[in-house]
Structures are given as structure tokens and as C-alpha cells.
Amino acid sequence: MSDLISKDQQHVWHPFTQHHTAGDPLAIVKAEGVYLFDENGRSYIDANASWWVNTHGHGHPHIAKALSEQFQTIDHIVFAGATHPKAVELAERICGHLPNHFQKVFFSDNGSTAVEIALKMAIQYWHNKGEHKQRFLAMHGSYHGDTFGAMSVGQRGYFNAPFEPLFFDTDYLDFPNGSNEIVILERAERLLSSGNFAGLIVEPLVQGAAGMRMYSTEFLDQLTTIAQKYDVLVIFDEVMTGFGKTGKLFSMDHCQNKPDFVALSKGLTAGVMALGLTVTSDKIYEAFLGEETTKALLHGHSFTANPLACAVACANLDLFEREETWHNIDAMVKWNEAFAEELEQFDFVTNIRQQGTILAFEIQESGEASYFSDLKTRAYEFFLKQGVLLRPLGNVIFVNPPFCITEEEYGKVKKAVLEFLRTV
Ligand SMILES: *Cc1c(COP(=O)(O)O)cnc(C)c1O
């Protein structure tokens, strides 16, 4: 065991990890482009984009320049009662990329806080208007983060069982699977017409952590139409789907109906800095104005609008504003389509699905399929041996590499997956 790994085991507690049974972590000592390098000089294609965050590859020179220049200008300052150019630039540019009613940006540090703040804004919006509306409608299988509010509207189950008695009540809609949609929409209408609901929260079009489950734009548009009909605030959690993943900049760009709030993080800073944004309208913002301090959103974080993170997010937008990035994204969408066709040859491969740059499928197993399934470990280790870092979710294998991946590198990922399938 290397020195790095033994010291890691002495002092580090990793996320989502049962340390009693987990193998040694990968000791990554360098990251460049789509590649990660371990202590022994082996390289791996970062085929899940470092937990879905990396958009343009590691160590991108444009991002590096922005980060270094910002450090020499302002590293960090208080954001209550003060402001700085990169926060203002980012807020203005993000609003420019969203539908017109998005005019106000609240900064935090990650996806969970971006969601938590949207929930708090929705509850306090009604509170400030003197209306008692505190319930949320969410969807089964959703993941919105690991803070208490975000867990309260996410899928209940073994991931958060110890805390469940402390969650607030949420109503859940079944996941739309093509045949149950009318029933779901009828139930949504019955619930939302009650007048008790502050908001509806969804991962638009793709549920990430549930295993890249996808549903139709038509369904989402119908659901949000019902919410809007009964004045229920709509929150799109685009923490995963934002920044090119679905083939457009945001998932909502596929939809007719737009939400009242959007939560952004993950791809926001090109996968380089911790930053979250909750973006909403002047209508929501204005409900927090008044003579009384208690009408304000009394929420904040020490690192709110960290200038380094804001500068990197602006540089990330520069790259998304380059045509070349969209050529790469469009090419990836096509490679995924071709890959999806090749997957048809395996009769145990089911539910092949694609939304833009995300391709996912399931391996039908005998017995219980679960997050802890053994297949996941076997696949993960097989891919590593092929020089590809790809973490399956249970029996779901999905690829979502950084958008700078070349056709040849993509081919290597595809080859590793096809070779694994031949061993199943
Ligand atoms: C990852 C994720 C979150 C949580 O973001 P963190 O930065 O990990 O706190 C919330 N919602 C969705 C859809 C996510 O994929």
C-alpha cells in the first residue's frame, strides 16, 4: 500500500463509503484534459466527468488563467453589504442565458444549498404574503442533495433512513414511465388544487442519482402547467442537467413552460470550484422587500459568491459561448446515438436511453438489483483495468464524459463497455 493511501485510511472519511468493506481508493496525483493519472503513472479517461461536474476537461488553460488573475485581484471578501465585479458579471450573464423572467441570483456553495435556498425562498414567499403554504410535491426517485430540506424532498430510503423521522412531509408523484402519465397528472391536479402547496420540485427530464432515469418533455410541460394553474411555485433542480448535459445549455431549454426557480451547481464552474446558484424572478424577490428586516431572506454562507469561483464560472460561460464547444457536444450526441444502437445486440441490456450527452442502460440481472450490487464492483474494476474511470449506479451503466473528449477517446470508453458486456 502506498504512503498516500495508508495516510488516507488513517485520517480521511470519504463520501458515500462503507469503510469497513471498501477497497483502497484510487490515488490520483494529476488530472489533465479528459485524463486522470494515478501514483503509478497509469491513466484513466474520466468518463463520468468527476462525479458529473467537469465540462471542458481538467486544467483548461482558459479556466487556469481566469483563476490565477482573479486570485491576484480579489481572493475573497464578505458578500453582505459588499459586492465585486465577478459576482455581478456572473449574475448578469447567467440571467442572460436563462428565460427573461430570471432576474435575481442568490449565491451559495454547492447543489444541496442551491436547492435548500430555493425551498426556503418558496416557503418564505408565501409566508411574506401571509399565506400558509408549506408543502412540496416531488417525484419518486429524485435526488436533491444531502442537507435536511433537500433530503426531505428527495427519495426516501436506505440512504437517509436514520434521519427520516426529522424530515418534513412531502408528497411524491410516481415516476412517469410512458403508460402511467395520465394517472400521475390527475393525482398532481388533485393535490395541487388543495391550496396547501408552496412548490413543486423536479429534476427536469433526467433523474441523475436514481440512475439517469429519463422522462418526456411533454410530461414535464403538462405537470408544470398544472402547478402554474394553481399558483404553485416550480423549482427545477438543474444541478446535474445544467451546462450542456442534455444537449442544450439547460434542461428547461427543451421545455415550453419555465420554472420560477432554478438551482445550479456541478457544471457551473466547469467542475473546478465549489459554487451554487439559486436563480429566480423579480416577482419572487419583490415579496421579500419591506420595512421589516424579517421579511428579508436571512440566509447566507461564509463563502457566498467567492470571487475565485465566480471568475471560474464566468470563464466556463466563455467556453460555452464558443461555437467549438457546441460542435463537440453535438458530436458526442451522435456518438451516443451510434453507441446506443450497438448496445441493442445484447439481449440482457435493457432500457437503453439517451438525453443529449448522457447515455445510460441497464444490465438485467437475475435476483435483486440494487445500488450495492456486485455487478457494479465488477464493472468498475474491469473499466479501470481498461484505463476508463466509469462508476455504475447499481445495474445502470452510464457515460457522461467532459465535452472535450475526442472521437478516439470516446471509442476507448465504448470499447471498454462493450468488452465488459461480452464477459457478462
Ligand atoms: C449532485 C446533485 C445535488 C447536490 O449537489 P451537491 O453539490 O452534491 O450538494 C442536487 N441535485 C441534483 C440533481 C444533483 O445531481
Short mmCIF file of C-alpha atoms and ligand atoms in Angstrom, two decimals:
data_model
loop_
_atom_site.label_atom_id
_atom_site.label_comp_id
_atom_site.label_asym_id
_atom_site.label_seq_id
_atom_site.Cartn_x
_atom_site.Cartn_y
_atom_site.Cartn_z
CA MET A 1 0.00 0.00 0.00
CA SER A 2 1.36 3.42 -0.89
CA ASP A 3 2.09 6.06 1.71
CA LEU A 4 -0.69 8.25 0.33
CA ILE A 5 -3.29 5.51 0.68
CA SER A 6 -2.21 4.45 4.16
CA LYS A 7 -2.32 8.04 5.43
CA ASP A 8 -5.69 8.47 3.71
CA GLN A 9 -7.01 5.46 5.59
CA GLN A 10 -5.67 6.84 8.84
CA HIS A 11 -7.37 10.23 8.61
CA VAL A 12 -9.89 10.58 5.78
CA TRP A 13 -13.62 9.77 5.86
CA HIS A 14 -14.91 9.53 2.26
CA PRO A 15 -18.41 10.33 0.94
CA PHE A 16 -20.96 7.50 0.40
CA THR A 17 -18.37 4.97 1.60
CA GLN A 18 -18.63 1.98 3.94
CA HIS A 19 -15.01 2.00 5.06
CA HIS A 20 -15.23 -1.48 6.59
CA THR A 21 -15.66 -3.14 3.22
CA ALA A 22 -14.43 -0.54 0.71
CA GLY A 23 -11.28 -1.29 -1.28
CA ASP A 24 -8.39 1.14 -1.45
CA PRO A 25 -9.26 4.48 -3.06
CA LEU A 26 -7.67 5.38 -6.36
CA ALA A 27 -4.74 7.64 -5.59
CA ILE A 28 -4.96 10.29 -8.30
CA VAL A 29 -1.96 12.60 -8.46
CA LYS A 30 -2.64 14.51 -11.67
CA ALA A 31 -5.56 15.48 -13.91
CA GLU A 32 -5.23 16.85 -17.43
CA GLY A 33 -7.81 17.12 -20.23
CA VAL A 34 -10.04 14.01 -20.05
CA TYR A 35 -7.30 12.04 -18.26
CA LEU A 36 -6.61 11.25 -14.61
CA PHE A 37 -3.22 9.82 -13.59
CA ASP A 38 -2.57 7.60 -10.58
CA GLU A 39 0.54 7.24 -8.44
CA ASN A 40 1.93 4.54 -10.71
CA GLY A 41 1.60 6.66 -13.82
CA ARG A 42 -1.47 4.80 -15.12
CA SER A 43 -4.01 6.98 -16.89
CA TYR A 44 -7.80 6.79 -16.86
CA ILE A 45 -10.37 8.53 -19.05
CA ASP A 46 -12.65 10.49 -16.70
CA ALA A 47 -15.80 9.03 -18.29
CA ASN A 48 -18.22 10.27 -15.58
CA ALA A 49 -16.68 13.76 -15.59
CA SER A 50 -15.53 13.60 -11.95
CA TRP A 51 -18.99 13.00 -10.49
CA TRP A 52 -20.72 14.79 -13.38
CA VAL A 53 -19.11 18.18 -12.77
CA ASN A 54 -16.34 18.56 -15.33
CA THR A 55 -17.42 20.25 -18.55
CA HIS A 56 -14.29 21.09 -20.61
CA GLY A 57 -11.60 18.77 -19.26
CA HIS A 58 -9.12 19.22 -16.42
CA GLY A 59 -6.58 22.05 -16.25
CA HIS A 60 -8.16 24.00 -19.11
CA PRO A 61 -5.84 26.96 -19.88
CA HIS A 62 -8.70 29.48 -20.13
CA ILE A 63 -10.02 28.45 -16.69
CA ALA A 64 -6.49 28.44 -15.26
CA LYS A 65 -5.89 32.00 -16.47
CA ALA A 66 -9.19 33.26 -15.03
CA LEU A 67 -8.49 31.64 -11.67
CA SER A 68 -4.96 32.96 -11.40
CA GLU A 69 -5.91 36.51 -12.50
CA GLN A 70 -8.78 36.58 -10.04
CA PHE A 71 -6.53 35.45 -7.18
CA GLN A 72 -4.25 38.39 -7.89
CA THR A 73 -7.21 40.79 -7.94
CA ILE A 74 -9.57 39.73 -5.10
CA ASP A 75 -9.36 36.32 -3.44
CA HIS A 76 -12.38 36.52 -1.17
CA ILE A 77 -14.47 39.20 0.53
CA VAL A 78 -17.63 39.43 2.62
CA PHE A 79 -20.77 39.49 0.42
CA ALA A 80 -23.26 41.09 2.84
CA GLY A 81 -23.08 44.84 2.31
CA ALA A 82 -20.33 44.47 -0.31
CA THR A 83 -20.09 43.30 -3.91
CA HIS A 84 -17.40 42.60 -6.52
CA PRO A 85 -17.15 42.59 -10.34
CA LYS A 86 -17.12 38.85 -10.99
CA ALA A 87 -20.26 38.16 -8.92
CA VAL A 88 -22.09 40.91 -10.81
CA GLU A 89 -20.78 39.69 -14.17
CA LEU A 90 -21.78 36.10 -13.43
CA ALA A 91 -25.26 37.08 -12.22
CA GLU A 92 -25.85 39.22 -15.31
CA ARG A 93 -24.55 36.58 -17.72
CA ILE A 94 -26.45 33.69 -16.12
CA CYS A 95 -29.70 35.69 -16.32
CA GLY A 96 -28.84 36.40 -19.97
CA HIS A 97 -28.70 32.66 -20.69
CA LEU A 98 -32.00 31.92 -18.88
CA PRO A 99 -35.57 32.90 -19.90
CA ASN A 100 -36.35 36.61 -19.42
CA HIS A 101 -38.14 36.40 -16.08
CA PHE A 102 -34.97 35.10 -14.38
CA GLN A 103 -33.54 38.31 -12.95
CA LYS A 104 -32.17 37.58 -9.45
CA VAL A 105 -29.28 35.35 -8.42
CA PHE A 106 -28.53 34.09 -4.89
CA PHE A 107 -25.07 32.57 -4.37
CA SER A 108 -24.11 29.57 -2.24
CA ASP A 109 -21.56 26.76 -2.28
CA ASN A 110 -22.98 23.57 -3.77
CA GLY A 111 -26.01 21.85 -5.25
CA SER A 112 -27.63 20.95 -1.94
CA THR A 113 -27.52 24.56 -0.73
CA ALA A 114 -28.80 25.85 -4.08
CA VAL A 115 -31.85 23.57 -3.63
CA GLU A 116 -32.19 24.32 0.09
CA ILE A 117 -32.33 28.05 -0.69
CA ALA A 118 -34.99 27.56 -3.40
CA LEU A 119 -37.12 25.65 -0.85
CA LYS A 120 -36.64 28.37 1.77
CA MET A 121 -37.45 31.11 -0.76
CA ALA A 122 -40.64 29.30 -1.81
CA ILE A 123 -41.80 28.86 1.80
CA GLN A 124 -40.95 32.40 2.82
CA TYR A 125 -42.51 33.84 -0.33
CA TRP A 126 -45.89 32.54 0.85
CA HIS A 127 -45.15 33.44 4.48
CA ASN A 128 -44.38 37.03 3.49
CA LYS A 129 -47.67 37.16 1.58
CA GLY A 130 -49.48 35.98 4.72
CA GLU A 131 -50.40 32.60 3.26
CA HIS A 132 -49.79 29.31 5.00
CA LYS A 133 -48.41 27.09 2.26
CA GLN A 134 -45.57 24.80 3.25
CA ARG A 135 -46.00 21.52 1.40
CA PHE A 136 -43.92 20.37 -1.53
CA LEU A 137 -44.72 17.97 -4.31
CA ALA A 138 -41.75 15.98 -5.58
CA MET A 139 -41.11 12.89 -7.68
CA HIS A 140 -40.18 9.37 -6.58
CA GLY A 141 -36.55 8.60 -7.27
CA SER A 142 -35.43 12.20 -7.09
CA TYR A 143 -32.17 13.32 -5.55
CA HIS A 144 -31.84 16.94 -4.49
CA GLY A 145 -28.86 16.81 -2.13
CA ASP A 146 -27.90 15.81 1.39
CA THR A 147 -28.95 18.71 3.62
CA PHE A 148 -32.21 18.29 5.57
CA GLY A 149 -34.53 20.25 3.29
CA ALA A 150 -33.03 18.67 0.19
CA MET A 151 -33.32 15.20 1.75
CA SER A 152 -36.93 15.92 2.79
CA VAL A 153 -37.97 16.37 -0.85
CA GLY A 154 -35.74 13.57 -2.19
CA GLN A 155 -36.35 9.85 -2.45
CA ARG A 156 -36.72 8.27 1.00
CA GLY A 157 -34.87 5.01 1.59
CA TYR A 158 -31.68 3.41 2.84
CA PHE A 159 -29.54 6.44 2.03
CA ASN A 160 -31.29 8.61 4.59
CA ALA A 161 -33.30 6.24 6.83
CA PRO A 162 -31.72 7.35 10.16
CA PHE A 163 -32.88 10.93 9.56
CA GLU A 164 -36.32 10.27 8.12
CA PRO A 165 -38.28 10.98 11.32
CA LEU A 166 -36.86 14.52 11.21
CA PHE A 167 -37.87 15.31 7.62
CA PHE A 168 -40.84 17.50 6.78
CA ASP A 169 -43.72 15.80 4.95
CA THR A 170 -43.59 15.72 1.16
CA ASP A 171 -45.97 14.22 -1.38
CA TYR A 172 -44.42 12.16 -4.16
CA LEU A 173 -45.58 11.50 -7.70
CA ASP A 174 -44.73 8.20 -9.33
CA PHE A 175 -42.00 8.31 -11.93
CA PRO A 176 -43.57 8.78 -15.38
CA ASN A 177 -42.84 5.67 -17.45
CA GLY A 178 -44.88 6.37 -20.56
CA SER A 179 -48.02 4.43 -19.56
CA ASN A 180 -48.92 5.95 -16.16
CA GLU A 181 -48.71 9.62 -17.08
CA ILE A 182 -52.42 10.45 -17.18
CA VAL A 183 -52.92 8.93 -13.74
CA ILE A 184 -49.94 10.87 -12.35
CA LEU A 185 -51.15 14.16 -13.79
CA GLU A 186 -54.66 13.61 -12.37
CA ARG A 187 -53.17 12.98 -8.94
CA ALA A 188 -50.94 16.07 -9.27
CA GLU A 189 -54.01 18.14 -10.09
CA ARG A 190 -55.95 16.80 -7.07
CA LEU A 191 -53.04 17.58 -4.73
CA LEU A 192 -52.03 20.96 -6.14
CA SER A 193 -55.60 22.26 -6.27
CA SER A 194 -55.79 21.93 -2.46
CA GLY A 195 -54.05 25.28 -1.92
CA ASN A 196 -51.58 23.77 0.59
CA PHE A 197 -48.59 23.57 -1.70
CA ALA A 198 -45.73 26.05 -1.67
CA GLY A 199 -43.93 24.37 -4.53
CA LEU A 200 -43.25 21.57 -6.95
CA ILE A 201 -39.65 20.38 -7.27
CA VAL A 202 -38.25 18.17 -10.03
CA GLU A 203 -35.04 17.16 -11.71
CA PRO A 204 -36.10 18.23 -15.21
CA LEU A 205 -36.04 15.41 -17.84
CA VAL A 206 -33.28 13.33 -16.20
CA GLN A 207 -33.08 11.98 -12.65
CA GLY A 208 -29.33 11.72 -12.10
CA ALA A 209 -28.67 9.79 -8.91
CA ALA A 210 -31.67 7.49 -9.50
CA GLY A 211 -29.64 6.06 -12.37
CA MET A 212 -30.03 8.57 -15.20
CA ARG A 213 -33.77 7.89 -15.49
CA MET A 214 -35.36 9.95 -18.25
CA TYR A 215 -38.87 11.18 -18.93
CA SER A 216 -40.56 13.22 -21.61
CA THR A 217 -40.62 16.97 -22.15
CA GLU A 218 -44.38 16.73 -22.82
CA PHE A 219 -44.97 15.23 -19.38
CA LEU A 220 -42.89 17.90 -17.67
CA ASP A 221 -44.69 20.68 -19.55
CA GLN A 222 -48.07 19.25 -18.54
CA LEU A 223 -47.01 18.93 -14.91
CA THR A 224 -45.69 22.48 -14.68
CA THR A 225 -48.83 23.78 -16.42
CA ILE A 226 -50.92 22.24 -13.63
CA ALA A 227 -48.66 23.75 -10.95
CA GLN A 228 -48.88 27.18 -12.52
CA LYS A 229 -52.64 26.92 -12.86
CA TYR A 230 -52.87 26.62 -9.04
CA ASP A 231 -50.16 29.18 -8.30
CA VAL A 232 -47.70 26.56 -7.04
CA LEU A 233 -44.07 27.67 -7.43
CA VAL A 234 -41.99 25.45 -9.69
CA ILE A 235 -38.39 24.59 -8.83
CA PHE A 236 -36.15 22.98 -11.44
CA ASP A 237 -33.17 21.31 -9.84
CA GLU A 238 -30.74 21.60 -12.77
CA VAL A 239 -27.71 20.85 -10.62
CA MET A 240 -26.95 17.82 -12.78
CA THR A 241 -28.76 18.63 -16.05
CA GLY A 242 -27.38 22.17 -16.39
CA PHE A 243 -24.46 23.21 -18.60
CA GLY A 244 -24.80 21.15 -21.73
CA LYS A 245 -25.59 17.71 -20.33
CA THR A 246 -28.92 17.34 -22.15
CA GLY A 247 -27.52 18.71 -25.42
CA LYS A 248 -28.71 22.26 -24.64
CA LEU A 249 -27.32 24.65 -22.04
CA PHE A 250 -30.19 23.89 -19.63
CA SER A 251 -32.82 21.17 -19.49
CA MET A 252 -35.53 23.85 -19.40
CA ASP A 253 -34.42 24.95 -22.89
CA HIS A 254 -36.26 21.83 -24.15
CA CYS A 255 -39.49 22.90 -22.37
CA GLN A 256 -42.34 25.28 -23.24
CA ASN A 257 -43.09 26.10 -19.61
CA LYS A 258 -40.37 27.62 -17.49
CA PRO A 259 -39.97 27.30 -13.70
CA ASP A 260 -39.93 30.01 -11.01
CA PHE A 261 -36.61 28.85 -9.57
CA VAL A 262 -33.59 27.06 -10.95
CA ALA A 263 -30.83 25.51 -8.83
CA LEU A 264 -27.41 25.30 -10.49
CA SER A 265 -24.06 23.87 -9.41
CA LYS A 266 -21.96 20.91 -10.72
CA GLY A 267 -21.10 22.11 -14.29
CA LEU A 268 -21.42 25.79 -13.28
CA THR A 269 -17.70 26.22 -12.60
CA ALA A 270 -16.50 23.75 -15.25
CA GLY A 271 -16.11 21.30 -12.36
CA VAL A 272 -13.33 23.31 -10.75
CA MET A 273 -14.68 25.34 -7.81
CA ALA A 274 -17.50 24.83 -5.29
CA LEU A 275 -20.36 27.18 -6.17
CA GLY A 276 -24.14 27.02 -6.24
CA LEU A 277 -26.71 29.44 -7.64
CA THR A 278 -30.42 29.82 -6.98
CA VAL A 279 -31.90 31.94 -9.74
CA THR A 280 -35.41 33.39 -9.62
CA SER A 281 -37.64 36.22 -10.80
CA ASP A 282 -38.31 39.79 -9.71
CA LYS A 283 -41.80 38.63 -8.69
CA ILE A 284 -40.32 36.34 -6.01
CA TYR A 285 -37.64 38.87 -5.00
CA GLU A 286 -40.15 41.67 -4.53
CA ALA A 287 -42.11 39.64 -1.97
CA PHE A 288 -39.05 39.89 0.31
CA LEU A 289 -38.94 43.70 0.23
CA GLY A 290 -40.39 45.85 3.03
CA GLU A 291 -39.60 47.91 6.10
CA GLU A 292 -39.19 44.86 8.35
CA THR A 293 -35.83 43.02 8.36
CA THR A 294 -37.68 39.77 9.00
CA LYS A 295 -39.23 39.96 5.54
CA ALA A 296 -35.74 39.55 4.04
CA LEU A 297 -34.14 36.22 3.25
CA LEU A 298 -31.97 35.91 6.35
CA HIS A 299 -29.69 33.27 4.89
CA GLY A 300 -26.02 33.28 3.90
CA HIS A 301 -22.73 31.39 3.84
CA SER A 302 -19.19 32.48 4.73
CA PHE A 303 -18.06 31.86 1.16
CA THR A 304 -21.11 33.38 -0.56
CA ALA A 305 -20.13 34.49 -4.10
CA ASN A 306 -16.48 33.55 -3.64
CA PRO A 307 -14.69 35.65 -6.29
CA LEU A 308 -12.43 32.78 -7.44
CA ALA A 309 -15.46 30.56 -8.03
CA CYS A 310 -17.35 33.39 -9.77
CA ALA A 311 -14.39 34.15 -12.06
CA VAL A 312 -14.11 30.47 -13.00
CA ALA A 313 -17.88 30.29 -13.66
CA CYS A 314 -17.57 33.31 -16.00
CA ALA A 315 -14.66 31.62 -17.81
CA ASN A 316 -16.81 28.48 -18.07
CA LEU A 317 -19.52 30.58 -19.75
CA ASP A 318 -16.90 31.99 -22.18
CA LEU A 319 -16.22 28.41 -23.26
CA PHE A 320 -19.93 27.63 -23.61
CA GLU A 321 -20.25 30.75 -25.76
CA ARG A 322 -17.68 29.31 -28.21
CA GLU A 323 -19.13 27.51 -31.21
CA GLU A 324 -16.47 24.83 -30.94
CA THR A 325 -17.92 23.61 -27.60
CA TRP A 326 -21.32 23.05 -29.22
CA HIS A 327 -19.70 21.22 -32.15
CA ASN A 328 -18.17 18.86 -29.59
CA ILE A 329 -21.45 18.46 -27.74
CA ASP A 330 -23.33 17.76 -30.99
CA ALA A 331 -20.66 15.23 -31.98
CA MET A 332 -20.97 13.48 -28.61
CA VAL A 333 -24.74 13.28 -29.02
CA LYS A 334 -24.20 11.48 -32.36
CA TRP A 335 -21.57 9.10 -30.92
CA ASN A 336 -24.02 8.26 -28.15
CA GLU A 337 -26.75 7.52 -30.71
CA ALA A 338 -24.45 5.14 -32.57
CA PHE A 339 -23.32 3.52 -29.31
CA ALA A 340 -26.95 3.05 -28.24
CA GLU A 341 -27.57 1.12 -31.48
CA GLU A 342 -24.60 -1.15 -30.85
CA LEU A 343 -25.94 -1.92 -27.38
CA GLU A 344 -29.06 -3.45 -28.94
CA GLN A 345 -27.06 -6.60 -29.77
CA PHE A 346 -27.04 -7.69 -26.11
CA ASP A 347 -30.36 -9.18 -25.08
CA PHE A 348 -29.65 -8.63 -21.37
CA VAL A 349 -29.10 -4.91 -21.94
CA THR A 350 -32.38 -3.06 -21.28
CA ASN A 351 -33.78 0.45 -21.05
CA ILE A 352 -31.18 1.99 -23.32
CA ARG A 353 -31.80 5.70 -23.11
CA GLN A 354 -30.18 8.94 -24.10
CA GLN A 355 -30.69 12.60 -23.37
CA GLY A 356 -28.05 14.60 -25.22
CA THR A 357 -24.59 13.79 -23.91
CA ILE A 358 -25.88 11.30 -21.33
CA LEU A 359 -26.22 7.68 -22.42
CA ALA A 360 -27.46 5.07 -19.92
CA PHE A 361 -28.60 1.46 -19.95
CA GLU A 362 -29.33 -1.35 -17.53
CA ILE A 363 -27.95 -4.82 -17.26
CA GLN A 364 -30.75 -7.19 -16.44
CA GLU A 365 -29.64 -9.31 -13.54
CA SER A 366 -31.05 -12.40 -12.00
CA GLY A 367 -32.11 -11.51 -8.45
CA GLU A 368 -32.33 -8.13 -6.72
CA ALA A 369 -30.73 -5.21 -8.49
CA SER A 370 -29.58 -2.61 -6.02
CA TYR A 371 -27.07 0.14 -5.53
CA PHE A 372 -24.85 -2.31 -3.70
CA SER A 373 -24.96 -4.90 -6.45
CA ASP A 374 -21.87 -6.91 -7.13
CA LEU A 375 -22.07 -6.19 -10.84
CA LYS A 376 -21.28 -2.59 -10.13
CA THR A 377 -17.99 -3.50 -8.45
CA ARG A 378 -17.03 -5.96 -11.18
CA ALA A 379 -17.79 -3.43 -13.91
CA TYR A 380 -15.95 -0.63 -12.12
CA GLU A 381 -12.81 -2.74 -11.72
CA PHE A 382 -12.99 -4.03 -15.29
CA PHE A 383 -13.20 -0.47 -16.64
CA LEU A 384 -10.26 0.68 -14.52
CA LYS A 385 -8.11 -2.10 -15.99
CA GLN A 386 -9.06 -0.75 -19.43
CA GLY A 387 -7.98 2.76 -18.42
CA VAL A 388 -11.50 4.14 -18.01
CA LEU A 389 -12.97 5.57 -14.81
CA LEU A 390 -16.68 4.83 -15.03
CA ARG A 391 -18.79 4.38 -11.88
CA PRO A 392 -22.01 2.43 -12.50
CA LEU A 393 -25.07 3.15 -10.33
CA GLY A 394 -26.27 -0.30 -9.31
CA ASN A 395 -27.02 -2.16 -12.54
CA VAL A 396 -27.08 1.10 -14.53
CA ILE A 397 -24.05 1.91 -16.64
CA PHE A 398 -23.90 5.46 -17.96
CA VAL A 399 -21.37 7.58 -19.77
CA ASN A 400 -21.17 11.37 -19.48
CA PRO A 401 -17.56 12.40 -20.13
CA PRO A 402 -16.30 16.00 -20.37
CA PHE A 403 -17.32 17.68 -23.63
CA CYS A 404 -13.72 17.95 -24.84
CA ILE A 405 -13.44 14.17 -25.33
CA THR A 406 -12.20 13.21 -28.81
CA GLU A 407 -13.75 10.57 -31.03
CA GLU A 408 -10.78 8.29 -30.36
CA GLU A 409 -11.06 8.67 -26.58
CA TYR A 410 -14.81 8.12 -26.75
CA GLY A 411 -14.07 4.99 -28.78
CA LYS A 412 -11.88 3.73 -25.96
CA VAL A 413 -14.70 4.18 -23.44
CA LYS A 414 -17.13 2.41 -25.77
CA LYS A 415 -14.70 -0.46 -26.31
CA ALA A 416 -14.28 -0.95 -22.54
CA VAL A 417 -18.05 -1.07 -22.06
CA LEU A 418 -18.62 -3.49 -24.98
CA GLU A 419 -15.82 -5.77 -23.76
CA PHE A 420 -17.31 -5.81 -20.29
CA LEU A 421 -20.72 -6.73 -21.70
CA ARG A 422 -19.12 -9.68 -23.50
CA THR A 423 -17.98 -11.04 -20.11
CA VAL A 424 -21.49 -10.83 -18.55
C1 LIG B 1 -25.49 16.38 -7.11
C2 LIG B 1 -26.87 16.88 -7.05
C3 LIG B 1 -27.32 17.69 -5.98
C4 LIG B 1 -26.46 18.00 -4.80
O1 LIG B 1 -25.35 18.77 -5.15
P1 LIG B 1 -24.07 18.78 -4.19
O2 LIG B 1 -23.18 19.79 -4.80
O3 LIG B 1 -23.51 17.40 -4.23
O4 LIG B 1 -24.55 19.16 -2.83
C5 LIG B 1 -28.60 18.18 -6.03
N1 LIG B 1 -29.42 17.90 -7.05
C6 LIG B 1 -29.04 17.13 -8.09
C7 LIG B 1 -29.98 16.88 -9.21
C8 LIG B 1 -27.75 16.58 -8.11
O5 LIG B 1 -27.39 15.79 -9.13
#
